[in-house]
mmCIF file with all atom_site columns, C-alpha atoms and ligand atoms in Angstrom:
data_model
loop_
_atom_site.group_PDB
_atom_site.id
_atom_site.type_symbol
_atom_site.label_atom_id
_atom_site.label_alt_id
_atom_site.label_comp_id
_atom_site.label_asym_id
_atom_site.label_entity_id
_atom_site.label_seq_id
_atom_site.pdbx_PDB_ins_code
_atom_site.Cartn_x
_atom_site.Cartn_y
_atom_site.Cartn_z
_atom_site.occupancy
_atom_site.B_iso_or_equiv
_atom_site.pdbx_formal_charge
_atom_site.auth_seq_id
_atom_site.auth_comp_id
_atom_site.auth_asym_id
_atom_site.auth_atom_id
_atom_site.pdbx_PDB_model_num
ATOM   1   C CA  . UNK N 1 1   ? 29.492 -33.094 -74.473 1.00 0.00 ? 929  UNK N CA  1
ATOM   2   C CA  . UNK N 1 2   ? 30.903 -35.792 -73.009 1.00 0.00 ? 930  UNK N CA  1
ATOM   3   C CA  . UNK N 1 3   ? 29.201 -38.595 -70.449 1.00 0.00 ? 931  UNK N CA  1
ATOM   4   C CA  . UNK N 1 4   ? 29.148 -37.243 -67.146 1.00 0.00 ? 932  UNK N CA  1
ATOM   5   C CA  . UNK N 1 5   ? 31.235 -39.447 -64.497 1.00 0.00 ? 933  UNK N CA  1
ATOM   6   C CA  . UNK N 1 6   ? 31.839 -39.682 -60.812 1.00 0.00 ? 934  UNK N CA  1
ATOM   7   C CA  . UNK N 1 7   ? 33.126 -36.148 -61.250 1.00 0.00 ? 935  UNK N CA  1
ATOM   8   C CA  . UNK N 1 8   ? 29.798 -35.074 -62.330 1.00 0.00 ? 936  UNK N CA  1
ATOM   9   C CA  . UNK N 1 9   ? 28.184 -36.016 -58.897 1.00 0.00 ? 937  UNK N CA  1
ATOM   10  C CA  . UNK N 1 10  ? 31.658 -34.893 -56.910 1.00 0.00 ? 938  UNK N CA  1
ATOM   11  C CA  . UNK N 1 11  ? 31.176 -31.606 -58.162 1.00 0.00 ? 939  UNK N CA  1
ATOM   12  C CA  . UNK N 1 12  ? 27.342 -31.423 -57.644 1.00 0.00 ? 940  UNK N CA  1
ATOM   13  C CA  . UNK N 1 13  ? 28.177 -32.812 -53.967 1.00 0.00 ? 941  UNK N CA  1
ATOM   14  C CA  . UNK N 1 14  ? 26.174 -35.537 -54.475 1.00 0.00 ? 942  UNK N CA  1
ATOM   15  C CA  . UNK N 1 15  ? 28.361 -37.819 -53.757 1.00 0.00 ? 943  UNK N CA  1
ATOM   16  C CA  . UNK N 1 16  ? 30.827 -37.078 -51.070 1.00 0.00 ? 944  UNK N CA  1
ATOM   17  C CA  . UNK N 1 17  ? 34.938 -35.983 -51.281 1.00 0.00 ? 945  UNK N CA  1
ATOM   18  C CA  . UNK N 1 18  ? 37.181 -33.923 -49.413 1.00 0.00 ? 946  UNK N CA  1
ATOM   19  C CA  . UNK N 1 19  ? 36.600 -30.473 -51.550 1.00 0.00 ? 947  UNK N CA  1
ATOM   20  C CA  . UNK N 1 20  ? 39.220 -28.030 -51.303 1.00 0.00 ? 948  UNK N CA  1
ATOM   21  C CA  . UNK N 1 21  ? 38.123 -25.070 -53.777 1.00 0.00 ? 949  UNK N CA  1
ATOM   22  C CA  . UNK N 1 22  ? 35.651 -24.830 -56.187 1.00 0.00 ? 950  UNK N CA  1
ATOM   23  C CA  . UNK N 1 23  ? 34.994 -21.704 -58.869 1.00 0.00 ? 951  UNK N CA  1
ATOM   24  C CA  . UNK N 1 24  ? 32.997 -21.538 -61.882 1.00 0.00 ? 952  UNK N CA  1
ATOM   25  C CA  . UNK N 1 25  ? 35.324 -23.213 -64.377 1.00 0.00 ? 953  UNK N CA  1
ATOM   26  C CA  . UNK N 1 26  ? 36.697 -25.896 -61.794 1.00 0.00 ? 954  UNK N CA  1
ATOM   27  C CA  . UNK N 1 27  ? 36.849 -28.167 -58.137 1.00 0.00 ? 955  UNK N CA  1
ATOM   28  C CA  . UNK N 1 28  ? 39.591 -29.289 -56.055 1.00 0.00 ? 956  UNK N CA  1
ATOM   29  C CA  . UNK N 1 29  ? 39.217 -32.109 -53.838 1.00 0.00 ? 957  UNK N CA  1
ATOM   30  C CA  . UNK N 1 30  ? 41.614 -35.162 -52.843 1.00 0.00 ? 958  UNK N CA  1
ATOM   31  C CA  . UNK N 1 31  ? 42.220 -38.247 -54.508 1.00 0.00 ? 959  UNK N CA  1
ATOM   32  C CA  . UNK N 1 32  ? 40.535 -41.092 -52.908 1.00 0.00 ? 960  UNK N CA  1
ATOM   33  C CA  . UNK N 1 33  ? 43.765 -43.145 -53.379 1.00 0.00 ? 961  UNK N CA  1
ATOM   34  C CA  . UNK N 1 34  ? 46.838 -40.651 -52.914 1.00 0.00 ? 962  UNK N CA  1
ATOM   35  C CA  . UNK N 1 35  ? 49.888 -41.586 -54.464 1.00 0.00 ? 963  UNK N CA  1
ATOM   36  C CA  . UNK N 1 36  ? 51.582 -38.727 -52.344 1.00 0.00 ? 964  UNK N CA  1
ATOM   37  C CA  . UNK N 1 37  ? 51.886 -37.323 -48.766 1.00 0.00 ? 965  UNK N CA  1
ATOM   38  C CA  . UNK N 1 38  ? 49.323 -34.866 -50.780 1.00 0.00 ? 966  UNK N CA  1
ATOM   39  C CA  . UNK N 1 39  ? 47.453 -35.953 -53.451 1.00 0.00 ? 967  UNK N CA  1
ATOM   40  C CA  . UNK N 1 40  ? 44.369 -33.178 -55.010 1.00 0.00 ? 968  UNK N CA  1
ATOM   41  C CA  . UNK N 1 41  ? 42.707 -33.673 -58.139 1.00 0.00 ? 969  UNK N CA  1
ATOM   42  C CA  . UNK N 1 42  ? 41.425 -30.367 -59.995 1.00 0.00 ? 970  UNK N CA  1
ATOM   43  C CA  . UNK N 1 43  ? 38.591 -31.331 -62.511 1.00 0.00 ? 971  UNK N CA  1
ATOM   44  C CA  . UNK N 1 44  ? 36.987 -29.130 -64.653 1.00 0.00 ? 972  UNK N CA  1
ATOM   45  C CA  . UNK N 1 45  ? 33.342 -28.791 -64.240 1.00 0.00 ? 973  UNK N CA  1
ATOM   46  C CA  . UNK N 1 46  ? 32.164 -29.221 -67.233 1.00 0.00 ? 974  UNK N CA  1
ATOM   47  C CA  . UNK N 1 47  ? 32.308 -33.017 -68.531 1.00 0.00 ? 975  UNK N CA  1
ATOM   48  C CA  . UNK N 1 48  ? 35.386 -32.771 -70.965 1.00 0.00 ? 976  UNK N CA  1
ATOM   49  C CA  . UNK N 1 49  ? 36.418 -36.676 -72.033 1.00 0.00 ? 977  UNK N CA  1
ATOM   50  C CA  . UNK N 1 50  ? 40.325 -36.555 -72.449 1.00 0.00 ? 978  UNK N CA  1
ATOM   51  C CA  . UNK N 1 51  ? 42.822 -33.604 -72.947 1.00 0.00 ? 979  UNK N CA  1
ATOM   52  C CA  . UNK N 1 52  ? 42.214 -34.709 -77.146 1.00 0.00 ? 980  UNK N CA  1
ATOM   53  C CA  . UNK N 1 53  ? 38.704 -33.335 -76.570 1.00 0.00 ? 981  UNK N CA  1
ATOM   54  C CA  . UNK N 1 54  ? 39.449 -29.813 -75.653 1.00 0.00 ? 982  UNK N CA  1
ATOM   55  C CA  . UNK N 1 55  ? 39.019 -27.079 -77.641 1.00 0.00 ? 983  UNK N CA  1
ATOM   56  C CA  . UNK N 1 56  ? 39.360 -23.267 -77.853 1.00 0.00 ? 984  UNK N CA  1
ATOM   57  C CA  . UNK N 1 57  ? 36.435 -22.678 -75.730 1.00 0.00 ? 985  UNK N CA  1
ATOM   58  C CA  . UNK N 1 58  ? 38.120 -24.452 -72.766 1.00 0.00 ? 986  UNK N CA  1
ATOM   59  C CA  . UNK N 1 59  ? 41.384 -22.622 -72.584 1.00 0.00 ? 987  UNK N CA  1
ATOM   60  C CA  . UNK N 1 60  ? 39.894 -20.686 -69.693 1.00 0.00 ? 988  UNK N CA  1
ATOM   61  C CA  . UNK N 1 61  ? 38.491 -23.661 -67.431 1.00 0.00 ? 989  UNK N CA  1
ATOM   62  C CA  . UNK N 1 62  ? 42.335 -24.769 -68.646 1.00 0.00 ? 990  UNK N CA  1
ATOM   63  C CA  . UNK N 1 63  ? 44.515 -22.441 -67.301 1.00 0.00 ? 991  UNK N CA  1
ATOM   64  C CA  . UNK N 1 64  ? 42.574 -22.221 -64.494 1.00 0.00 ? 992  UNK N CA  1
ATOM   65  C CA  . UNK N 1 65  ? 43.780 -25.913 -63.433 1.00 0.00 ? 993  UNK N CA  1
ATOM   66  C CA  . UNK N 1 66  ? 47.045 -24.521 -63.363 1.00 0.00 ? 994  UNK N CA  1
ATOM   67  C CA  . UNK N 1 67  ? 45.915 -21.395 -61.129 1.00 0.00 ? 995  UNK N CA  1
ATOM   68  C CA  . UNK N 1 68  ? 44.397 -23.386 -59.182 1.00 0.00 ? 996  UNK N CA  1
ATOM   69  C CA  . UNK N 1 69  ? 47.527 -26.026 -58.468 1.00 0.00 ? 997  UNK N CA  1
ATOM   70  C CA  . UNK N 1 70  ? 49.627 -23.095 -57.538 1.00 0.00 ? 998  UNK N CA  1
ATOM   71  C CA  . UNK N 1 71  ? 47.249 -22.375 -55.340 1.00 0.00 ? 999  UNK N CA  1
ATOM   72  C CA  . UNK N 1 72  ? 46.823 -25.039 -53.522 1.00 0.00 ? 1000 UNK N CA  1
ATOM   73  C CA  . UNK N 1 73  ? 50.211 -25.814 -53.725 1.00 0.00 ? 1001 UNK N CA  1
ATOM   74  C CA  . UNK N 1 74  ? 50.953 -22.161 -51.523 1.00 0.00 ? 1002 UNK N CA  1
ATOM   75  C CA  . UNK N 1 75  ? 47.983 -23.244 -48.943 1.00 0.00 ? 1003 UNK N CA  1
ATOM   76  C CA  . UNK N 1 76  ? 49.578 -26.905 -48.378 1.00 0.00 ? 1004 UNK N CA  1
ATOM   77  C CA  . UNK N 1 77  ? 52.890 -25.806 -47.894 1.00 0.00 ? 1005 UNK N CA  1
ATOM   78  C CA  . UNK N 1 78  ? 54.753 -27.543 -50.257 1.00 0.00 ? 1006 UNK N CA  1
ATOM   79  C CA  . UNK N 1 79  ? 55.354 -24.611 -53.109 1.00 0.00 ? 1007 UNK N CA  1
ATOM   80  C CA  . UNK N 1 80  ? 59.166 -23.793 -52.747 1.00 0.00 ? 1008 UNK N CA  1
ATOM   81  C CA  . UNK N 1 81  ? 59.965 -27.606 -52.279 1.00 0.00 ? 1009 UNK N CA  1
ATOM   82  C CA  . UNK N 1 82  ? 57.924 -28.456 -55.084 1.00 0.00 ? 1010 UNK N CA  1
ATOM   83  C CA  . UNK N 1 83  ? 55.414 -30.702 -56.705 1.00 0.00 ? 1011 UNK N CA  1
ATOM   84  C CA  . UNK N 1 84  ? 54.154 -32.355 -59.810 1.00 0.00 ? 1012 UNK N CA  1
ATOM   85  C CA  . UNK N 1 85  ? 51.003 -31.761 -61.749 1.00 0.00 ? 1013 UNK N CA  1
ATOM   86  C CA  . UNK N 1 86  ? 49.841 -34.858 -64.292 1.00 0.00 ? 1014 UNK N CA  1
ATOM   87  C CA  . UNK N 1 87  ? 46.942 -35.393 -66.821 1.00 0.00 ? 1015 UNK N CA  1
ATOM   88  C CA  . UNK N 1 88  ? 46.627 -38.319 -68.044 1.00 0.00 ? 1016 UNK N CA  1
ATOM   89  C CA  . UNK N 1 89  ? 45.158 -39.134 -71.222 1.00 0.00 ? 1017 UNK N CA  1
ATOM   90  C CA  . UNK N 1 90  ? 43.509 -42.078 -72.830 1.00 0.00 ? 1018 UNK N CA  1
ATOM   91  C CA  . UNK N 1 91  ? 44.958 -45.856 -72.594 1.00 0.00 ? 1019 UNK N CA  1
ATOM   92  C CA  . UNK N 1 92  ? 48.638 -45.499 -72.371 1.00 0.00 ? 1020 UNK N CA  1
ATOM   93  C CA  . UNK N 1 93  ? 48.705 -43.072 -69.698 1.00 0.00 ? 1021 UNK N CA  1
ATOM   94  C CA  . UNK N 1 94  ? 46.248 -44.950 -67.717 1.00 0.00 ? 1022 UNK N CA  1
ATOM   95  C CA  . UNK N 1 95  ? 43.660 -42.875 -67.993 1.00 0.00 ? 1023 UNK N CA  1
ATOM   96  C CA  . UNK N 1 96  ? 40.787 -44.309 -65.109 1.00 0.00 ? 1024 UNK N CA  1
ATOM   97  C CA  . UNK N 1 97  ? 38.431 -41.232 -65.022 1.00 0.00 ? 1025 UNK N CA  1
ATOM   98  C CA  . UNK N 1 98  ? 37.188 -40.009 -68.293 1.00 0.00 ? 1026 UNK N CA  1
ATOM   99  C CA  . UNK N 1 99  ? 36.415 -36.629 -67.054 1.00 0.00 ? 1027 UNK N CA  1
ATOM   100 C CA  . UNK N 1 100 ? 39.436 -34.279 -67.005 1.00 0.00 ? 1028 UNK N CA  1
ATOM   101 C CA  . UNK N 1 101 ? 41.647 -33.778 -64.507 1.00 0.00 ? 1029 UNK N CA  1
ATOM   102 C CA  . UNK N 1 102 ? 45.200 -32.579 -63.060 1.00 0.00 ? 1030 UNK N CA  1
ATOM   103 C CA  . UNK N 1 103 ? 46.734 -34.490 -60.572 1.00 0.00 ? 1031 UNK N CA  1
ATOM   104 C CA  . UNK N 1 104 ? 48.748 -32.283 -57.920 1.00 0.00 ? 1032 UNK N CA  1
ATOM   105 C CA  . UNK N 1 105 ? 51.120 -34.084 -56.666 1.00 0.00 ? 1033 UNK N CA  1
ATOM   106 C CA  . UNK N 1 106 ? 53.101 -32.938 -53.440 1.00 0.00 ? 1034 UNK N CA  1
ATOM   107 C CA  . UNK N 1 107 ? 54.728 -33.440 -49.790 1.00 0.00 ? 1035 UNK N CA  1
ATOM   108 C CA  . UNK N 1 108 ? 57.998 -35.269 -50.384 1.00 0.00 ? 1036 UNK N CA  1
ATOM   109 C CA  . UNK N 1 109 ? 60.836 -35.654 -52.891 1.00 0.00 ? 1037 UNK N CA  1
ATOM   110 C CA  . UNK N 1 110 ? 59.029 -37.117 -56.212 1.00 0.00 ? 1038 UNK N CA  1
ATOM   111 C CA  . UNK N 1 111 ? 62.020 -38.913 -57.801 1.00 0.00 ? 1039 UNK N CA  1
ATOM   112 C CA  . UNK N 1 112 ? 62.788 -38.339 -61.748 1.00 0.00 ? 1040 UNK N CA  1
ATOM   113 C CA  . UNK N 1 113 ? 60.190 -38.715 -63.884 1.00 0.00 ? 1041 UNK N CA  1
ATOM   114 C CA  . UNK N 1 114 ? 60.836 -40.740 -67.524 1.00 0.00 ? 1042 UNK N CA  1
ATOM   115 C CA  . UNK N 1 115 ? 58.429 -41.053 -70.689 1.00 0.00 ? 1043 UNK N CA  1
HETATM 116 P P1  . LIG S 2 .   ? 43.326 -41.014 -63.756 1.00 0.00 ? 2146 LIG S P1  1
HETATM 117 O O1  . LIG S 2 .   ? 44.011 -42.357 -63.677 1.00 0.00 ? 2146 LIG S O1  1
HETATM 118 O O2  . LIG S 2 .   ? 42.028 -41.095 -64.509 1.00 0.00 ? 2146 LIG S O2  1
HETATM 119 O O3  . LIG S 2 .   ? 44.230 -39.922 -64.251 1.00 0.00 ? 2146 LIG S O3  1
HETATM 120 O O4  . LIG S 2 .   ? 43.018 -40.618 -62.259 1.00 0.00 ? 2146 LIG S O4  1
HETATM 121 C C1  . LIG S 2 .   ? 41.795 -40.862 -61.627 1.00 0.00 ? 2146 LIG S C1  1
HETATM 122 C C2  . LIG S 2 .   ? 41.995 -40.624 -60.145 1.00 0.00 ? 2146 LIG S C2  1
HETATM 123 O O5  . LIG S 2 .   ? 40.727 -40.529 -59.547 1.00 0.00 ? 2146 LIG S O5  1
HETATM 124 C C3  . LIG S 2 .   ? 42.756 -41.744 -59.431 1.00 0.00 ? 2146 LIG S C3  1
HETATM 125 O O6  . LIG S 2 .   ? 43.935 -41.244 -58.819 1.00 0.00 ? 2146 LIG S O6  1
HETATM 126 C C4  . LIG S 2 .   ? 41.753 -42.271 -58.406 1.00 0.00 ? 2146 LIG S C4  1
HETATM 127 O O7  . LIG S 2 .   ? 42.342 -42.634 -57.175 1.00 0.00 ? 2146 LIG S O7  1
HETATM 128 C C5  . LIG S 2 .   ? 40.789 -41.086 -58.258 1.00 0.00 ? 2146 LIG S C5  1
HETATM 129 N N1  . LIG S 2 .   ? 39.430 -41.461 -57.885 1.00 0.00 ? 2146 LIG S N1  1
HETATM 130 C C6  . LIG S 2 .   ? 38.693 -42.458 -58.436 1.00 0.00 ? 2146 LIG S C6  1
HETATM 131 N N2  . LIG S 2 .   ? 37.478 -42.519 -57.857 1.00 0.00 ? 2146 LIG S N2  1
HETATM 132 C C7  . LIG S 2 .   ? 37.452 -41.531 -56.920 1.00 0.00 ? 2146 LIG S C7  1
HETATM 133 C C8  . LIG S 2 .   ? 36.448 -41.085 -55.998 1.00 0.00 ? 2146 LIG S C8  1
HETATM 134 O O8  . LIG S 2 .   ? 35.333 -41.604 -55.918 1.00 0.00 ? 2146 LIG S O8  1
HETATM 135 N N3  . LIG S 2 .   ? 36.769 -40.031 -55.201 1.00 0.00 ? 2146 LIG S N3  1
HETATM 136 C C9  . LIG S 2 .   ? 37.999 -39.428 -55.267 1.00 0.00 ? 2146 LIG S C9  1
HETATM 137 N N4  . LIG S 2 .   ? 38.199 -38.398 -54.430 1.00 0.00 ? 2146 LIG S N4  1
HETATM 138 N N5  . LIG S 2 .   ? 38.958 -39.812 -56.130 1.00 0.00 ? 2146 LIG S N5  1
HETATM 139 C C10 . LIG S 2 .   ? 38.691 -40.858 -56.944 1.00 0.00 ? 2146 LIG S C10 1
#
């Protein structure tokens, strides 16, 4: 298992964030620094490094992020206008937190995105 992070505590409440749903498998809460009108992180609880680290045993904690975002999505409003959901992985993609998590990504026209 991986080293726990900031994440770790987040999700324990131990240190404090804006949490916006939490389950068995994962927790919601907004991004310290949005990059968006609305900006919500959804983090699996359990300490998974990067997206190359998963494995079969996560595919439910996995689809659950996306549940989740759709969710959230509906309760902020912004579902039929849209939004955009991001993981980041490792160096390249400027991966800061090595804990995983989906980016939700909402509240105004996003602009194309290019590779
Ligand atoms: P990454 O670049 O790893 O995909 O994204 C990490 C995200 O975590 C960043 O958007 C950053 O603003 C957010 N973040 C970092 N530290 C904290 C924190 O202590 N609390 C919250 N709520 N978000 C954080």
């Amino acid at each position: 298992m991986a080293e726990e992070t900031l994440f770790s505590k987040i999700i324990r409440r131990e240190i404090p964030a804006d949490i916006l749903y939490q389950d068995n498998l994962v927790t919601a809460f907004r991004d310290i620094k949005p990059k968006a009108p609305i900006h919500i992180l959804i983090v699996t609880n359990l300490p998974i490094h990067t997206i190359n680290d998963v494995t079969a045993e996560h595919e439910a904690a996995l689809g659950r992020l996306f549940t989740v975002a759709a969710k959230i999505a509906c309760q902020e409003g912004f579902s039929e206008e849209g939004y955009r959901l991001i993981v980041n992985c490792n160096r390249h993609a400027g991966q800061e937190v090595f804990h995983l998590h989906m980016h939700l990504l909402g509240g105004k026209p996003l602009g194309q995105f290019f590779c």
